[in-house]
PDB file of C-alpha atoms in Angstrom:
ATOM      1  CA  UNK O   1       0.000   0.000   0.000  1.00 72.00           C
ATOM      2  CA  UNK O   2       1.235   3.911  -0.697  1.00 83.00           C
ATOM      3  CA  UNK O   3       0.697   4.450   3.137  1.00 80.00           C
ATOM      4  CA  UNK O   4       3.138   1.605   3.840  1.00 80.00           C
ATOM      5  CA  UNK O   5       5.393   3.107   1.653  1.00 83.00           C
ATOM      6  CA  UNK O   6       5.409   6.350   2.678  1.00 82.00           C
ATOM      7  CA  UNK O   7       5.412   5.253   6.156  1.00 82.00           C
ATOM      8  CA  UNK O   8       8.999   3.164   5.686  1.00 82.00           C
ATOM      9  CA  UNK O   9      10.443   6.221   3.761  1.00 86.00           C
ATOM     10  CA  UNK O  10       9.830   9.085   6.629  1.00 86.00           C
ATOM     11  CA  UNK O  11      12.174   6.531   8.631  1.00 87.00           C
ATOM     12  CA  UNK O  12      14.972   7.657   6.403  1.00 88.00           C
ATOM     13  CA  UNK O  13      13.782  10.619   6.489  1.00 90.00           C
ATOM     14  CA  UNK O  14      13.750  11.271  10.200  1.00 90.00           C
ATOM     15  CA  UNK O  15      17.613   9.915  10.323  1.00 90.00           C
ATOM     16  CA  UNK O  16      18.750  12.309   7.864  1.00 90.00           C
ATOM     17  CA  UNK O  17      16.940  15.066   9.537  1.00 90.00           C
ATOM     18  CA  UNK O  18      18.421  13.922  13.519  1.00 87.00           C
ATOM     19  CA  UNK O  19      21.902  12.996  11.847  1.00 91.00           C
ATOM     20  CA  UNK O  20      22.698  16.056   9.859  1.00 89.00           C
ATOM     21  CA  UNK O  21      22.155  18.704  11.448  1.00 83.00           C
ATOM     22  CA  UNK O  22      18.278  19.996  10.145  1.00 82.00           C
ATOM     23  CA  UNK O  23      16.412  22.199  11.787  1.00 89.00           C
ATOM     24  CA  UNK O  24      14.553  19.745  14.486  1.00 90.00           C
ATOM     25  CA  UNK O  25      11.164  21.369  13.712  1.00 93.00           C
ATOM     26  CA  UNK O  26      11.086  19.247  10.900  1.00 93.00           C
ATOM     27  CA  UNK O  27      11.424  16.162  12.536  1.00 92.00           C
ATOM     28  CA  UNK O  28       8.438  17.263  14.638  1.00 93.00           C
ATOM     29  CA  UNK O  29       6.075  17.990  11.590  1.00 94.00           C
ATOM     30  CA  UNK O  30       7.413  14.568   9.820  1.00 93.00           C
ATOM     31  CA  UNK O  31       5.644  12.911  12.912  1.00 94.00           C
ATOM     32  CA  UNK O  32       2.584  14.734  12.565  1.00 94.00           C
ATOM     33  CA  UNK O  33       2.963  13.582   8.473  1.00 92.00           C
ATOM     34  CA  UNK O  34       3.453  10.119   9.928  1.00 91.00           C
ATOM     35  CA  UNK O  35       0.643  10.228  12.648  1.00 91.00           C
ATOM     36  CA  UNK O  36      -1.887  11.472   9.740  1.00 91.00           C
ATOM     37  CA  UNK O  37      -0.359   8.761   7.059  1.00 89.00           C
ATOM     38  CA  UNK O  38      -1.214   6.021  10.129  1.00 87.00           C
ATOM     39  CA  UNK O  39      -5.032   7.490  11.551  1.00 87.00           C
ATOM     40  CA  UNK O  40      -5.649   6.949   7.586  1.00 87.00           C
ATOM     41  CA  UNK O  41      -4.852   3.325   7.279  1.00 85.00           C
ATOM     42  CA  UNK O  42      -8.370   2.172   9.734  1.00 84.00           C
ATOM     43  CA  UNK O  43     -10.450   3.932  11.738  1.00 84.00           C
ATOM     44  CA  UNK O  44      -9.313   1.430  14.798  1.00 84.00           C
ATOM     45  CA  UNK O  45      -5.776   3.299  14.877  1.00 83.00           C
ATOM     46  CA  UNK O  46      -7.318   6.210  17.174  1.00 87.00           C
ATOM     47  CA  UNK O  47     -10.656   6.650  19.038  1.00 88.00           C
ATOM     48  CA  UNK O  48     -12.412  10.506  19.443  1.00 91.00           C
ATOM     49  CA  UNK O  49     -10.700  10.787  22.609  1.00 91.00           C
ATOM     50  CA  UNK O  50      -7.237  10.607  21.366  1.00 91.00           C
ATOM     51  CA  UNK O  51      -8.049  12.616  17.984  1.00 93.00           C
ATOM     52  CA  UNK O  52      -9.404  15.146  20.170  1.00 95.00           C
ATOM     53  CA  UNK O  53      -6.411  15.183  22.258  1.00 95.00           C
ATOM     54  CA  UNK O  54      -3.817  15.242  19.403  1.00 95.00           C
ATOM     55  CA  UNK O  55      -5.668  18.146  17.428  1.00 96.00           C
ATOM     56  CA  UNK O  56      -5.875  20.328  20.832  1.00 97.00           C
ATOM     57  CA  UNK O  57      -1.823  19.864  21.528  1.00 97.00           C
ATOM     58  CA  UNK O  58      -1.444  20.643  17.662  1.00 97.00           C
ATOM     59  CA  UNK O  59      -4.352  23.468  18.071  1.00 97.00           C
ATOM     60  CA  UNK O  60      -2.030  24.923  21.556  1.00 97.00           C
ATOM     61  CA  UNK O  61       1.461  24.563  18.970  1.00 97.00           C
ATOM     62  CA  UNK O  62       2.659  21.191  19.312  1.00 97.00           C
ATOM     63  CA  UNK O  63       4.736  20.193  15.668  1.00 96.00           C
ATOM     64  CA  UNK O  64       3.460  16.520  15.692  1.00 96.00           C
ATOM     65  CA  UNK O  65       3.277  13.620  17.971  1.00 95.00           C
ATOM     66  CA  UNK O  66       2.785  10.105  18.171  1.00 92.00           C
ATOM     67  CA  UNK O  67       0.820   7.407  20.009  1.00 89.00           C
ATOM     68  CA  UNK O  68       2.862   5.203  22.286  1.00 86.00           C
ATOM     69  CA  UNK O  69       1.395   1.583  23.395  1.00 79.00           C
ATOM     70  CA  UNK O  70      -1.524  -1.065  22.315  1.00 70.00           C
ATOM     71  CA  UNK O  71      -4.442  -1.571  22.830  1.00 66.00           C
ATOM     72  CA  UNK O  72      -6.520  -0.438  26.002  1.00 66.00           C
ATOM     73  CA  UNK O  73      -3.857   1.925  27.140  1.00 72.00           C
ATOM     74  CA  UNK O  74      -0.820   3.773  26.488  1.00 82.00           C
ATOM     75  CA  UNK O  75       0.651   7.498  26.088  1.00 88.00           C
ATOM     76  CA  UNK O  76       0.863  10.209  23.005  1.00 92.00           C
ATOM     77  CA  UNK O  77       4.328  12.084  22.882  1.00 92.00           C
ATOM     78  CA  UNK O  78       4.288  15.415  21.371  1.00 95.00           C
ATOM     79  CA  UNK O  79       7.548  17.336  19.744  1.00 94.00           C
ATOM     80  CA  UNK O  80       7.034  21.043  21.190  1.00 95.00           C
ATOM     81  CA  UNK O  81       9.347  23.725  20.848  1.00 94.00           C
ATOM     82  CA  UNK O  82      10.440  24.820  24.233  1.00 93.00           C
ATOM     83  CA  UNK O  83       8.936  27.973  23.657  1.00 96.00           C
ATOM     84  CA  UNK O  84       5.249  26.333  23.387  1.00 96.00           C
ATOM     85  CA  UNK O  85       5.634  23.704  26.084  1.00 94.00           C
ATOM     86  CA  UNK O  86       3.802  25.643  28.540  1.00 95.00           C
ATOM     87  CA  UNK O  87       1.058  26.234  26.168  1.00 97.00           C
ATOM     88  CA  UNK O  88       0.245  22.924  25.352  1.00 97.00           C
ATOM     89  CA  UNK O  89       0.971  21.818  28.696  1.00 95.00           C
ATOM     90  CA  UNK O  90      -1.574  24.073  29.762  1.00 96.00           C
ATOM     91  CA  UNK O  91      -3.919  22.877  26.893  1.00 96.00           C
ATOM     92  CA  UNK O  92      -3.848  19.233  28.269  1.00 96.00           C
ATOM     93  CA  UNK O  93      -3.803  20.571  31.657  1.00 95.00           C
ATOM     94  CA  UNK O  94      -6.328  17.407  32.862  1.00 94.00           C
ATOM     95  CA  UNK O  95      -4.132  14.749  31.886  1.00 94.00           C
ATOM     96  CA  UNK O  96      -1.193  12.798  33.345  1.00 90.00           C
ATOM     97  CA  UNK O  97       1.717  14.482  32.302  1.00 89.00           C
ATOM     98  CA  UNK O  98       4.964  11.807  32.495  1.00 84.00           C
ATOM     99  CA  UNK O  99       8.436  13.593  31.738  1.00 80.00           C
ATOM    100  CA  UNK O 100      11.086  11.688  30.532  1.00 78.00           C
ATOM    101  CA  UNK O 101      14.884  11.853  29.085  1.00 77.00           C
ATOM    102  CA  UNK O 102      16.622  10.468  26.288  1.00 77.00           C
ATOM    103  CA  UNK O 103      19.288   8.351  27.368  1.00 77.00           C
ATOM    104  CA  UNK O 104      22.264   6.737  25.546  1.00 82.00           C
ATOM    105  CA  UNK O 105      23.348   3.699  27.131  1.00 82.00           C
ATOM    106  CA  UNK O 106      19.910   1.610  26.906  1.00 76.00           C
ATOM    107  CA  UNK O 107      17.233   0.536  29.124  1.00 71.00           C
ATOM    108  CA  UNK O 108      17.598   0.170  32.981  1.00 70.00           C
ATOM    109  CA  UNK O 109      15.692  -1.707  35.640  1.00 69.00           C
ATOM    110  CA  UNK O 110      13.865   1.123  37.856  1.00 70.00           C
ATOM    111  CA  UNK O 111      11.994  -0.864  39.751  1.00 67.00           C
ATOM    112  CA  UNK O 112      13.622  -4.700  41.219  1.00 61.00           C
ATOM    113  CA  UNK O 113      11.322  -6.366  44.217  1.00 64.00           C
ATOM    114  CA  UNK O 114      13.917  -9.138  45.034  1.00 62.00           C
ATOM    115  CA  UNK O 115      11.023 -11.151  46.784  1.00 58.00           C
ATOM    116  CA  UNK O 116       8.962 -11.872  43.670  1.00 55.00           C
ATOM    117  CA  UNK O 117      12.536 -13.212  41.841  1.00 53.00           C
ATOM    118  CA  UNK O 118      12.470 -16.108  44.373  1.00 49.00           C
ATOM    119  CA  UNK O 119       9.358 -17.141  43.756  1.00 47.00           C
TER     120      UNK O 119
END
């Protein structure tokens, strides 16, 4: 399908614009081209709820974002310029708001209950 296709090319896309130096705002409207390319494939990629979030943290200046998790659950990530974060945070004001940070040497155990290993 053309969505699949376009879909696999904004990959290479997105590593030329994080490897060489582009301005970053592109990256964040690529994922709102992406996001848009995906909500067209079926209906059952997004409900009102989410659509309705994602167009009011695009509506408050968000560049793009993307929907993180499956089914039943999950979290959206937005690209913001820092200059709009407080905006948009203020836009989606109601909803649980977890920060996070990139990190280069891979994923980490935060959380180890040593009683449920013995078990």
């Amino acid at each position: 399908a053309a969505e699949l296709t376009a879909m696999h090319r904004s990959v290479d896309e997105a590593v030329d614009i994080l490897c060489n130096g582009s301005d970053l705002a592109d990256f964040g409207r690529l994922l709102d081209e992406a996001w848009k390319t995906k909500r067209s494939l079926t209906p059952r990629i997004s409900t009102t709820r989410i659509d309705d979030i994602y167009s009011a943290a695009r509506k408050a200046g968000a560049l793009g974002g993307k929907l993180l998790g499956a089914g039943g659950g999950g979290f959206m990530l937005f690209f913001v310029s820092p200059e709009q974060r407080q905006q948009v945070g203020n836009k989606l004001d109601s909803l649980l708001k977890v920060p996070f940070r990139f990190e280069n040497s891979g994923s980490h155990i935060i959380f180890n209950n040593e009683s449920d290993a013995t078990h």
